[in-house]
Short mmCIF file of C-alpha atoms in Angstrom, two decimals:
data_model
loop_
_atom_site.label_atom_id
_atom_site.label_comp_id
_atom_site.label_asym_id
_atom_site.label_seq_id
_atom_site.Cartn_x
_atom_site.Cartn_y
_atom_site.Cartn_z
CA MET A 1 -100.91 -150.56 -16.32
CA THR A 2 -99.44 -153.01 -14.01
CA ARG A 3 -96.28 -155.17 -13.90
CA THR A 4 -96.90 -158.81 -15.04
CA ARG A 5 -95.73 -161.68 -12.85
CA THR A 6 -96.52 -165.38 -13.03
CA ARG A 7 -99.07 -166.47 -10.29
CA THR A 8 -101.16 -169.38 -9.35
CA PRO A 9 -104.85 -169.24 -10.64
CA LEU A 10 -106.06 -169.18 -7.04
CA THR A 11 -103.95 -166.16 -6.26
CA VAL A 12 -105.05 -164.36 -9.27
CA LYS A 13 -108.80 -165.16 -8.60
CA TRP A 14 -108.50 -164.13 -4.92
CA ARG A 15 -107.02 -160.89 -5.62
CA TYR A 16 -109.09 -160.04 -8.58
CA LEU A 17 -112.41 -160.84 -6.69
CA THR A 18 -111.18 -158.74 -3.76
CA VAL A 19 -110.55 -155.53 -5.67
CA VAL A 20 -113.44 -155.88 -7.84
CA ALA A 21 -115.81 -156.26 -4.78
CA ILE A 22 -114.24 -153.37 -2.85
CA GLY A 23 -114.01 -151.21 -6.08
CA SER A 24 -117.85 -151.76 -6.79
CA VAL A 25 -118.55 -150.66 -3.31
CA ILE A 26 -116.46 -147.54 -3.63
CA ALA A 27 -118.05 -146.69 -7.00
CA LEU A 28 -121.47 -147.12 -5.57
CA PHE A 29 -120.90 -144.72 -2.79
CA GLY A 30 -118.97 -142.38 -4.98
CA SER A 31 -121.98 -141.90 -7.25
CA LEU A 32 -124.20 -140.73 -4.54
CA ALA A 33 -122.99 -137.26 -4.12
CA VAL A 34 -119.75 -136.59 -6.18
CA ALA A 35 -120.73 -136.14 -9.89
CA PRO A 36 -118.82 -138.63 -12.19
CA ASP A 37 -116.76 -137.26 -15.03
CA ALA A 38 -117.81 -138.58 -18.48
CA ASN A 39 -114.41 -140.23 -18.95
CA ALA A 40 -113.98 -141.51 -15.05
CA ALA A 41 -112.77 -145.11 -14.68
CA ASN A 42 -111.59 -147.52 -11.95
CA HIS A 43 -108.08 -148.74 -12.28
CA PHE A 44 -107.28 -152.01 -10.58
CA PHE A 45 -103.72 -152.86 -9.93
CA GLY A 46 -104.08 -156.54 -9.03
CA ASP A 47 -100.39 -157.53 -9.41
CA ILE A 48 -98.35 -155.25 -7.22
CA SER A 49 -94.86 -156.41 -6.72
CA ASP A 50 -93.73 -158.12 -3.43
CA VAL A 51 -90.17 -157.22 -3.02
CA ALA A 52 -88.57 -155.33 -0.24
CA VAL A 53 -86.31 -152.33 -0.74
CA ASP A 54 -82.67 -152.75 -0.17
CA ARG A 55 -81.60 -152.71 3.54
CA ALA A 56 -79.62 -149.59 4.85
CA ASP A 57 -75.91 -149.99 5.22
CA CYS A 58 -75.40 -149.04 8.82
CA GLY A 59 -72.36 -146.82 9.74
CA PRO A 60 -70.44 -146.37 12.99
CA GLY A 61 -72.44 -145.90 16.08
CA SER A 62 -75.55 -147.57 14.78
CA SER A 63 -77.52 -150.14 16.87
CA PRO A 64 -79.31 -151.98 14.18
CA GLU A 65 -82.24 -154.41 13.96
CA ARG A 66 -81.34 -157.99 14.82
CA ALA A 67 -83.61 -159.83 12.24
CA LEU A 68 -85.71 -158.89 9.28
CA GLN A 69 -85.91 -155.34 8.10
CA GLY A 70 -88.40 -153.69 10.09
CA GLN A 71 -88.79 -156.52 12.69
CA VAL A 72 -88.84 -156.33 16.42
CA THR A 73 -88.80 -159.84 17.53
CA ALA A 74 -90.93 -161.35 20.14
CA GLU A 75 -87.73 -162.27 22.01
CA ASP A 76 -86.64 -158.64 22.07
CA ARG A 77 -89.99 -157.44 23.23
CA ASN A 78 -90.05 -159.97 26.02
CA SER A 79 -86.48 -159.57 27.06
CA GLY A 80 -86.78 -155.81 27.40
CA ARG A 81 -84.22 -155.38 24.48
CA SER A 82 -86.77 -153.21 22.57
CA ARG A 83 -86.63 -150.70 25.42
CA ARG A 84 -83.29 -149.54 24.04
CA GLY A 85 -84.58 -149.04 20.59
CA TYR A 86 -82.67 -149.57 17.27
CA HIS A 87 -81.09 -146.93 15.09
CA CYS A 88 -79.08 -146.94 11.73
CA ASN A 89 -77.64 -143.53 10.35
CA LEU A 90 -80.30 -141.76 12.22
CA SER A 91 -79.94 -140.81 15.96
CA GLU A 92 -81.69 -139.10 18.60
CA LEU A 93 -80.67 -135.54 19.09
CA GLY A 94 -83.30 -134.45 21.46
CA ASN A 95 -86.59 -135.72 23.01
CA VAL A 96 -89.43 -134.43 25.12
CA ARG A 97 -91.93 -137.23 26.04
CA GLY A 98 -94.73 -135.04 27.81
CA ALA A 99 -97.91 -136.79 28.04
CA GLY A 100 -97.38 -138.72 24.74
CA GLY A 101 -97.51 -137.74 21.09
CA GLY A 102 -101.21 -138.12 20.27
CA ILE A 103 -101.82 -139.28 16.51
CA THR A 104 -99.97 -136.68 14.53
CA SER A 105 -97.89 -133.66 15.08
CA VAL A 106 -96.73 -130.70 12.67
CA THR A 107 -93.87 -128.30 12.64
CA TYR A 108 -93.45 -124.80 11.65
CA ASP A 109 -90.23 -122.66 11.95
CA HIS A 110 -88.60 -123.74 15.11
CA CYS A 111 -91.70 -125.03 16.65
CA SER A 112 -93.59 -128.35 16.79
CA TYR A 113 -97.22 -128.96 17.67
CA THR A 114 -98.20 -132.13 19.44
CA GLY A 115 -101.85 -133.37 18.40
CA SER A 116 -104.24 -134.17 21.23
CA LEU A 117 -106.08 -137.30 22.15
CA PHE A 118 -109.35 -136.90 23.95
CA PRO A 119 -109.94 -137.29 26.86
CA GLY A 120 -106.43 -137.83 28.19
CA ASN A 121 -104.99 -134.62 26.98
CA ASN A 122 -107.43 -132.77 29.44
CA LEU A 123 -105.82 -134.33 32.31
CA VAL A 124 -102.41 -132.71 31.89
CA ARG A 125 -101.16 -129.58 33.35
CA GLN A 126 -101.43 -127.77 30.09
CA PRO A 127 -104.40 -129.36 28.14
CA GLY A 128 -104.99 -129.22 24.38
CA VAL A 129 -102.23 -129.12 21.68
CA GLN A 130 -98.78 -128.89 23.02
CA VAL A 131 -96.35 -126.17 21.64
CA VAL A 132 -92.78 -127.39 21.61
CA ASP A 133 -89.91 -124.95 21.23
CA VAL A 134 -87.13 -126.73 19.11
CA ALA A 135 -84.84 -123.72 18.80
CA ASP A 136 -82.32 -125.96 20.45
CA PRO A 137 -82.94 -129.40 18.99
CA SER A 138 -80.86 -130.99 21.47
CA ALA A 139 -83.21 -129.70 24.28
CA PRO A 140 -86.70 -129.33 23.14
CA LYS A 141 -89.15 -128.07 25.64
CA VAL A 142 -92.92 -127.72 25.95
CA VAL A 143 -93.65 -123.86 26.11
CA GLY A 144 -97.47 -123.75 25.95
CA SER A 145 -100.69 -125.19 24.64
CA LEU A 146 -103.57 -124.41 22.44
CA THR A 147 -106.90 -124.62 24.32
CA ALA A 148 -109.66 -123.89 21.67
CA PRO A 149 -112.50 -126.50 21.89
CA ALA A 150 -111.06 -128.17 18.65
CA MET A 151 -107.70 -128.56 20.31
CA ARG A 152 -109.10 -130.05 23.57
CA GLY A 153 -111.42 -132.14 21.85
CA GLY A 154 -108.84 -134.37 20.30
CA THR A 155 -107.22 -133.49 16.96
CA TRP A 156 -106.65 -137.03 15.62
CA GLU A 157 -105.29 -136.50 12.06
CA THR A 158 -106.56 -133.07 11.49
CA LEU A 159 -103.82 -130.89 12.85
CA LYS A 160 -102.10 -129.35 9.90
CA VAL A 161 -100.02 -126.29 8.92
CA ASN A 162 -100.18 -124.05 5.81
CA GLU A 163 -96.75 -122.42 5.59
CA LYS A 164 -97.75 -119.93 2.83
CA ARG A 165 -100.15 -118.30 5.20
CA LYS A 166 -98.68 -119.23 8.35
CA LEU A 167 -101.81 -120.89 9.61
CA LEU A 168 -102.40 -123.85 11.85
CA ALA A 169 -105.90 -125.60 12.05
CA ALA A 170 -107.51 -128.60 13.48
CA THR A 171 -111.05 -129.99 14.16
CA SER A 172 -112.32 -131.74 17.06
CA VAL A 173 -112.33 -135.62 16.75
CA PRO A 174 -112.77 -137.31 20.15
CA LEU A 175 -112.50 -140.87 18.87
CA LEU A 176 -112.20 -141.73 15.13
CA TRP A 177 -115.09 -139.44 14.22
CA GLY A 178 -115.89 -136.00 15.12
CA GLY A 179 -116.74 -132.63 13.79
CA GLY A 180 -118.25 -129.22 14.30
CA TYR A 181 -115.50 -127.49 16.25
CA PHE A 182 -112.79 -125.87 14.10
CA ALA A 183 -109.87 -123.61 15.06
CA VAL A 184 -107.55 -121.55 13.10
CA TYR A 185 -104.28 -120.07 14.62
CA ASP A 186 -101.80 -117.43 13.34
CA ILE A 187 -98.36 -118.97 13.98
CA SER A 188 -96.12 -116.36 12.43
CA ASP A 189 -94.75 -116.24 15.90
CA CYS A 190 -94.59 -119.95 16.33
CA GLU A 191 -94.21 -120.11 20.05
CA HIS A 192 -97.09 -117.95 20.69
CA PRO A 193 -100.05 -118.94 18.29
CA ARG A 194 -102.98 -116.53 18.13
CA LEU A 195 -106.59 -117.86 17.75
CA LEU A 196 -108.13 -116.16 14.72
CA ASN A 197 -111.70 -117.48 14.72
CA ARG A 198 -113.39 -116.70 18.04
CA GLY A 199 -116.79 -116.96 16.44
CA PRO A 200 -117.79 -119.77 13.96
CA GLY A 201 -116.07 -122.96 14.66
CA THR A 202 -115.12 -122.12 18.30
CA ALA A 203 -118.01 -120.55 20.05
CA THR A 204 -120.58 -121.88 17.35
CA PRO A 205 -120.01 -125.26 15.90
CA LEU A 206 -119.89 -125.56 12.01
CA PRO A 207 -121.88 -128.22 10.21
CA PHE A 208 -119.16 -130.79 9.17
CA THR A 209 -117.78 -134.11 10.18
CA SER A 210 -114.10 -135.18 10.25
CA HIS A 211 -111.47 -137.74 10.96
CA GLU A 212 -108.63 -136.14 8.70
CA GLY A 213 -108.17 -132.71 7.38
CA GLY A 214 -105.73 -130.52 5.47
CA TRP A 215 -105.28 -127.51 3.58
CA SER A 216 -105.38 -126.53 -0.08
CA PRO A 217 -101.88 -125.32 -1.09
CA ASP A 218 -102.83 -121.66 -1.25
CA GLY A 219 -104.34 -121.97 2.24
CA ARG A 220 -107.68 -120.62 1.24
CA THR A 221 -109.66 -123.89 1.88
CA TYR A 222 -109.41 -126.40 4.73
CA TRP A 223 -110.78 -129.87 3.76
CA ALA A 224 -112.31 -132.06 6.41
CA SER A 225 -112.74 -135.82 5.52
CA GLY A 226 -114.54 -138.14 7.57
CA VAL A 227 -114.45 -141.97 7.80
CA PHE A 228 -117.67 -143.95 6.92
CA PRO A 229 -119.71 -142.93 4.96
CA GLY A 230 -116.91 -140.95 3.20
CA HIS A 231 -118.14 -137.56 4.11
CA LEU A 232 -116.03 -134.67 2.61
CA SER A 233 -116.35 -130.94 3.54
CA ALA A 234 -114.72 -127.72 2.09
CA ILE A 235 -114.25 -124.90 4.68
CA ASP A 236 -113.51 -121.46 3.23
CA VAL A 237 -110.74 -119.93 5.26
CA SER A 238 -110.13 -116.94 2.98
CA ASN A 239 -110.91 -114.84 6.14
CA PRO A 240 -109.63 -117.04 9.06
CA ALA A 241 -111.67 -115.08 11.44
CA SER A 242 -114.95 -116.25 9.80
CA PRO A 243 -114.64 -119.75 8.32
CA ARG A 244 -117.66 -121.15 6.58
CA VAL A 245 -118.52 -124.53 5.02
CA ILE A 246 -119.00 -123.89 1.10
CA TRP A 247 -119.46 -127.59 -0.09
CA GLN A 248 -120.14 -130.94 1.19
CA GLY A 249 -120.63 -134.52 -0.23
CA LEU A 250 -120.12 -138.22 -0.10
CA HIS A 251 -117.32 -139.56 -2.25
CA SER A 252 -116.76 -143.38 -1.34
CA PHE A 253 -117.34 -146.06 1.23
CA LEU A 254 -114.62 -144.80 3.58
CA GLY A 255 -112.64 -141.60 3.45
CA HIS A 256 -109.29 -140.80 4.96
CA GLY A 257 -106.37 -138.42 4.20
CA PHE A 258 -105.42 -136.96 0.96
CA GLY A 259 -102.95 -134.94 -1.12
CA ILE A 260 -103.82 -131.89 -3.37
CA SER A 261 -102.05 -130.89 -6.65
CA PRO A 262 -100.07 -127.71 -6.30
CA ASP A 263 -102.55 -125.79 -8.41
CA GLY A 264 -105.43 -126.77 -5.80
CA LYS A 265 -107.57 -128.43 -8.47
CA ARG A 266 -107.28 -132.07 -8.02
CA MET A 267 -107.57 -134.12 -4.80
CA TYR A 268 -105.97 -137.63 -4.24
CA LEU A 269 -108.35 -138.88 -1.59
CA SER A 270 -107.69 -142.09 0.22
CA ASN A 271 -110.38 -144.64 0.38
CA MET A 272 -110.56 -148.14 1.91
CA ALA A 273 -108.42 -149.92 -0.82
CA GLY A 274 -106.80 -147.12 -2.62
CA ILE A 275 -107.36 -143.65 -3.93
CA THR A 276 -110.37 -141.68 -5.27
CA VAL A 277 -109.29 -138.80 -7.54
CA LEU A 278 -111.56 -135.79 -7.50
CA ASP A 279 -111.75 -132.72 -9.49
CA ILE A 280 -112.05 -129.80 -6.90
CA SER A 281 -111.35 -127.01 -9.43
CA SER A 282 -114.78 -125.51 -8.91
CA ILE A 283 -114.13 -125.01 -5.23
CA GLN A 284 -110.57 -123.67 -5.90
CA ARG A 285 -112.02 -120.96 -8.17
CA ARG A 286 -115.01 -120.40 -5.93
CA ALA A 287 -117.74 -121.14 -8.43
CA ARG A 288 -121.19 -120.05 -7.47
CA PHE A 289 -122.56 -123.38 -7.56
CA PRO A 290 -119.52 -125.61 -7.00
CA GLN A 291 -119.42 -129.41 -8.07
CA VAL A 292 -116.80 -131.90 -7.23
CA ARG A 293 -116.35 -134.50 -9.86
CA HIS A 294 -115.16 -138.07 -9.50
CA VAL A 295 -112.33 -138.37 -12.06
CA ALA A 296 -110.93 -141.86 -11.36
CA ALA A 297 -110.19 -144.56 -8.62
CA TYR A 298 -106.85 -146.49 -8.25
CA LEU A 299 -107.41 -149.75 -6.31
CA TRP A 300 -105.15 -152.55 -5.13
CA PRO A 301 -105.47 -155.68 -2.95
CA ASP A 302 -102.21 -155.46 -0.88
CA GLY A 303 -103.05 -153.02 1.69
CA GLN A 304 -105.96 -151.51 3.35
CA LEU A 305 -106.92 -148.06 4.63
CA ASN A 306 -104.81 -145.99 2.48
CA GLN A 307 -103.62 -142.98 4.41
CA HIS A 308 -102.54 -140.08 2.46
CA SER A 309 -100.78 -139.08 -0.71
CA ILE A 310 -97.93 -136.63 -1.59
CA PRO A 311 -98.08 -134.88 -5.07
CA VAL A 312 -94.62 -134.66 -6.40
CA THR A 313 -92.90 -134.39 -9.82
CA TYR A 314 -90.07 -136.17 -11.41
CA HIS A 315 -88.65 -134.41 -14.42
CA GLY A 316 -91.70 -132.33 -14.62
CA ARG A 317 -94.15 -135.29 -14.62
CA PRO A 318 -96.72 -135.37 -11.87
CA HIS A 319 -96.53 -138.31 -9.55
CA ILE A 320 -98.11 -139.25 -6.13
CA ILE A 321 -96.49 -141.10 -3.32
CA THR A 322 -99.17 -142.86 -1.43
CA ALA A 323 -98.99 -144.92 1.89
CA ASP A 324 -101.23 -147.74 3.14
CA GLU A 325 -101.99 -147.65 6.89
CA GLY A 326 -102.80 -151.33 7.10
CA GLY A 327 -102.50 -154.54 5.42
CA SER A 328 -98.72 -154.34 4.68
CA GLY A 329 -99.30 -152.59 1.33
CA GLY A 330 -96.25 -150.28 1.99
CA VAL A 331 -95.70 -147.10 -0.10
CA LYS A 332 -96.55 -146.86 -3.73
CA VAL A 333 -95.71 -144.38 -6.37
CA PHE A 334 -97.72 -143.65 -9.48
CA ASP A 335 -97.12 -141.47 -12.48
CA VAL A 336 -100.45 -139.39 -12.89
CA THR A 337 -99.46 -137.31 -15.80
CA ARG A 338 -102.69 -138.70 -17.42
CA VAL A 339 -104.80 -139.16 -14.49
CA ASN A 340 -107.14 -141.55 -16.08
CA LYS A 341 -104.11 -143.65 -17.39
CA PRO A 342 -102.00 -143.96 -14.21
CA LYS A 343 -98.72 -145.84 -14.27
CA TYR A 344 -97.49 -147.79 -11.28
CA LYS A 345 -93.92 -146.85 -10.90
CA ALA A 346 -92.64 -148.21 -7.57
CA GLN A 347 -93.44 -149.69 -4.22
CA ILE A 348 -91.60 -149.43 -0.84
CA LYS A 349 -91.96 -152.32 1.39
CA LEU A 350 -89.77 -153.67 4.37
CA GLU A 351 -89.00 -157.27 4.76
CA ILE A 352 -91.47 -157.66 7.57
CA ASN A 353 -94.18 -156.58 5.16
CA LEU A 354 -93.74 -159.33 2.41
CA PRO A 355 -96.49 -161.87 2.36
CA GLU A 356 -94.27 -164.77 3.25
CA ASN A 357 -93.32 -162.86 6.63
CA LEU A 358 -96.85 -161.83 7.84
CA ASP A 359 -97.02 -164.88 10.04
CA THR A 360 -93.89 -163.77 11.67
CA ASN A 361 -95.26 -160.28 11.90
CA LEU A 362 -98.24 -161.61 13.89
CA ARG A 363 -96.02 -163.77 16.05
CA ASP A 364 -94.07 -160.65 17.17
CA SER A 365 -96.81 -158.16 17.27
CA MET A 366 -99.21 -159.90 19.67
CA GLY A 367 -99.61 -157.98 22.85
CA ASN A 368 -98.71 -154.60 21.24
CA SER A 369 -102.40 -153.87 20.18
CA LEU A 370 -103.97 -153.02 16.87
CA PHE A 371 -101.10 -151.82 14.66
CA SER A 372 -97.93 -153.66 13.90
CA SER A 373 -95.60 -152.48 10.94
CA ASN A 374 -96.97 -150.25 8.25
CA PRO A 375 -96.44 -146.69 7.07
CA HIS A 376 -98.72 -143.98 8.25
CA TYR A 377 -97.59 -140.50 7.24
CA CYS A 378 -94.57 -139.74 4.89
CA ALA A 379 -92.66 -136.49 3.98
CA ALA A 380 -90.55 -135.87 0.89
CA ASP A 381 -87.68 -133.53 1.15
CA ARG A 382 -88.85 -131.29 -1.72
CA PRO A 383 -91.81 -131.39 -4.15
CA ASP A 384 -89.91 -131.38 -7.43
CA ASP A 385 -87.49 -134.23 -8.10
CA PRO A 386 -87.39 -135.29 -4.38
CA THR A 387 -84.33 -137.02 -3.18
CA THR A 388 -85.43 -138.62 0.01
CA LEU A 389 -88.56 -139.87 1.67
CA ALA A 390 -89.07 -140.33 5.38
CA CYS A 391 -91.96 -142.29 6.72
CA SER A 392 -93.36 -143.08 10.10
CA TRP A 393 -93.76 -147.00 10.15
CA GLU A 394 -95.83 -147.59 13.17
CA SER A 395 -94.01 -150.41 15.18
CA SER A 396 -90.99 -150.10 12.95
CA GLY A 397 -90.20 -146.59 13.79
CA ILE A 398 -89.00 -143.83 11.39
CA ARG A 399 -87.70 -145.14 7.95
CA VAL A 400 -85.74 -143.10 5.46
CA PHE A 401 -85.46 -143.92 1.80
CA ASP A 402 -83.30 -142.69 -1.23
CA ILE A 403 -86.07 -142.10 -3.98
CA ARG A 404 -83.98 -140.12 -6.59
CA ASP A 405 -84.39 -142.99 -8.99
CA LEU A 406 -87.56 -144.90 -8.72
CA SER A 407 -86.22 -148.00 -10.19
CA LYS A 408 -83.41 -148.16 -7.49
CA ILE A 409 -85.09 -147.05 -4.17
CA ARG A 410 -83.22 -148.10 -1.12
CA GLU A 411 -83.42 -147.70 2.62
CA ILE A 412 -80.65 -145.48 4.01
CA ALA A 413 -81.62 -144.89 7.68
CA TYR A 414 -84.17 -145.68 10.35
CA PHE A 415 -84.75 -144.89 14.08
CA ASN A 416 -87.00 -147.07 16.08
CA PRO A 417 -87.63 -145.43 19.39
CA PRO A 418 -87.22 -147.12 22.76
CA ALA A 419 -90.41 -148.82 23.86
CA GLN A 420 -92.18 -147.39 26.91
CA LYS A 421 -92.82 -150.92 27.93
CA ASN A 422 -95.69 -151.24 30.56
CA ALA A 423 -96.50 -147.51 30.66
CA THR A 424 -99.97 -146.70 31.70
CA ILE A 425 -102.51 -144.02 31.14
CA VAL A 426 -101.32 -142.20 34.20
CA ASP A 427 -97.84 -141.88 32.46
CA LEU A 428 -99.04 -141.10 28.96
CA PRO A 429 -102.63 -139.99 28.83
CA ASN A 430 -102.19 -138.53 25.34
CA SER A 431 -100.90 -141.66 23.90
CA ALA A 432 -103.00 -143.57 21.30
CA HIS A 433 -101.02 -146.53 21.98
CA VAL A 434 -101.94 -146.60 25.76
CA LEU A 435 -105.61 -146.22 24.81
CA GLY A 436 -105.50 -149.03 22.26
CA SER A 437 -103.67 -151.36 24.52
CA ILE A 438 -106.92 -152.37 26.13
CA ILE A 439 -106.64 -155.28 23.58
CA GLY A 440 -103.30 -156.91 22.46
CA VAL A 441 -104.23 -158.24 19.02
CA PRO A 442 -102.84 -156.56 15.98
CA ALA A 443 -106.28 -156.96 14.19
CA ILE A 444 -105.57 -154.27 11.41
CA GLU A 445 -103.35 -157.15 9.77
CA PHE A 446 -105.86 -159.92 9.62
CA LEU A 447 -107.15 -159.52 6.22
CA SER A 448 -103.71 -159.34 4.57
CA LEU A 449 -102.51 -162.35 6.71
CA GLY A 450 -105.56 -164.27 5.61
CA MET A 451 -104.78 -163.56 1.94
CA SER A 452 -101.27 -164.83 2.37
CA ILE A 453 -102.44 -167.91 4.11
CA VAL A 454 -104.89 -168.65 1.33
CA ASN A 455 -102.21 -167.91 -1.24
CA GLY A 456 -99.83 -170.49 0.50
CA LYS A 457 -97.22 -167.88 1.42
CA ALA A 458 -97.80 -167.79 5.13
CA LYS A 459 -98.62 -170.55 7.74
CA LEU A 460 -100.86 -170.07 10.62
CA ASN A 461 -98.79 -172.33 12.81
CA ASP A 462 -95.83 -169.98 12.21
CA ALA A 463 -97.74 -167.13 13.76
CA LEU A 464 -97.76 -168.86 17.12
CA GLY A 465 -95.16 -167.75 19.58
CA PRO A 466 -94.33 -166.78 23.19
CA ARG A 467 -96.81 -163.82 22.84
CA SER A 468 -99.79 -165.65 21.37
CA GLY A 469 -101.78 -165.60 24.68
CA MET A 470 -101.61 -161.65 24.92
CA VAL A 471 -105.09 -161.12 23.52
CA VAL A 472 -106.43 -158.77 26.33
CA GLY A 473 -104.09 -155.94 27.48
CA GLY A 474 -101.04 -154.87 25.73
CA ASP A 475 -97.48 -154.23 27.15
CA MET A 476 -96.19 -151.51 24.94
CA SER A 477 -93.34 -153.53 23.62
CA THR A 478 -92.63 -151.12 20.62
CA ASP A 479 -93.72 -147.48 20.29
CA TRP A 480 -96.18 -146.39 17.56
CA CYS A 481 -94.89 -143.84 15.07
CA PHE A 482 -97.63 -142.03 13.24
CA SER A 483 -96.60 -138.49 12.53
CA PRO A 484 -94.89 -137.18 9.36
CA PRO A 485 -91.15 -137.03 9.88
CA GLU A 486 -90.51 -133.39 8.64
CA PHE A 487 -87.11 -132.32 7.19
CA HIS A 488 -85.40 -129.53 8.82
CA GLY A 489 -81.96 -129.47 7.15
CA ASP A 490 -80.13 -132.63 8.04
CA GLN A 491 -82.78 -133.30 10.84
CA LEU A 492 -86.21 -135.05 11.04
CA TRP A 493 -88.64 -133.67 13.51
CA THR A 494 -91.63 -136.05 14.43
CA THR A 495 -93.60 -137.40 17.30
CA CYS A 496 -94.39 -140.99 18.26
CA SER A 497 -97.26 -141.91 20.57
CA ASP A 498 -95.41 -143.14 23.50
CA GLY A 499 -92.00 -141.29 23.26
CA GLY A 500 -93.37 -137.87 22.26
CA PHE A 501 -91.32 -135.39 20.30
CA TYR A 502 -88.08 -136.37 18.81
CA ALA A 503 -85.37 -134.29 16.94
CA LEU A 504 -83.39 -136.81 14.94
CA GLN A 505 -80.03 -136.30 13.21
CA LEU A 506 -79.24 -137.88 9.80
CA SER A 507 -75.74 -139.05 9.26
CA PRO A 508 -73.95 -136.86 6.51
CA ASP A 509 -72.75 -140.15 5.06
CA VAL A 510 -76.32 -140.86 3.72
CA TYR A 511 -77.97 -137.42 3.36
CA THR A 512 -77.16 -134.02 2.15
CA PRO A 513 -79.98 -131.58 2.13
CA PRO A 514 -80.72 -130.08 -1.20
CA ALA A 515 -80.41 -126.25 -1.41
CA ASP A 516 -84.22 -125.99 -2.19
CA GLN A 517 -85.38 -128.36 0.70
CA GLU A 518 -89.06 -128.06 1.16
CA SER A 519 -90.65 -130.72 3.36
CA VAL A 520 -93.88 -131.93 1.99
CA SER A 521 -96.36 -134.48 3.27
CA GLY A 522 -99.48 -133.83 1.06
#
């Protein structure tokens, strides 16, 4: 099930107890409302590898990082060097900052939609979700906004597109947790989305809660997942003008994003320390009395707050690519051909994510608020035999990897945007980074750093540096990139919290778009 490596007894005991404790809590909460399958089991991957992928070989015109892979040093932050950004084989083609990039954005056709952050997005000239015209990627421009209550209430990580039905939807999440308001737009004319549900979900709230959300592949169901206590809702959008909640339940201690198999029957739902696998086939077929069954759980200790998963295939075998938002867990790949006998295939970490470098990570990241260097959302360039994966990596920018051979994954490009240092809420009212910079401590890394110290791989003294006193108030010394970098030919379109929308150009030396390119992010 897992790779075998030699470890000290203390390390083995610490990691084993951690995953067992977390797994027990997840299993307990999962039994409250989601029915267990007779063969359901928890799978503990307690010995995940701690090796960074090979660095990118930067070509002409690059402005590469100056230390560890993914690192923005304390010295670069303090001197102002980080305000020029870093790039390697991936360059800025066009940018529109606007009021900031919210949490996530999505794209369709020649448009991008910038997620909203409550309440700041209501203070700009065009409140709500921003519509960005990218017909000319070198000169993107804001051409309108979406103002349904869900769009003005803060979309957090719920703003998603279903390309098959040409629909855009989101729920209202004012801060971490929300619900009730739901909006569905027809985006067949992407510059002029048309609100479809002017009744349920807009004028009258629906009975659900949310933090994340997303579509079934066929676009008939929108799923809203909440954080604690792991509330999950299925919203029938067969008729977008009249959405209705058709199932709800509790699935685990904490719920986050997810990926759904192409047939719409299986959900890989992120929990606090891994993935909960659910059988959602009765929702997909619209059973009269639907039940969602707990099929399995995949759990691991090196990473917290799993973010989302991307179902893909390699040589016809189902796999998932899954990212940990916190804890320096990186991105993992599992073969799920036999869902209750998963095989761990690969992991993507940068050098700054390795246990022995987490003290350096803290030293640099002080004063830049909650997040440091972790993946958030990723996108593969096609669902079958993907060649390339692009990930937003929080303070390490946009990272691009060659994933054709899972035994030889390597980084091929990156773009860490210029820091908007010392920007304020007046400048960027739609930036989560500005909001989070009330505090300066990268608290989301504390558990993983503590584990590294206990295991003798990091030293607390080495975490001290010139920014250690920046506990209250952040200085925006790097940007935060959260949105999926979506493939548009040889370009990536994405947003970052401070810099807003970016159209990025991949060097032809490292990437050739496949003829059947189809950007997928779960």
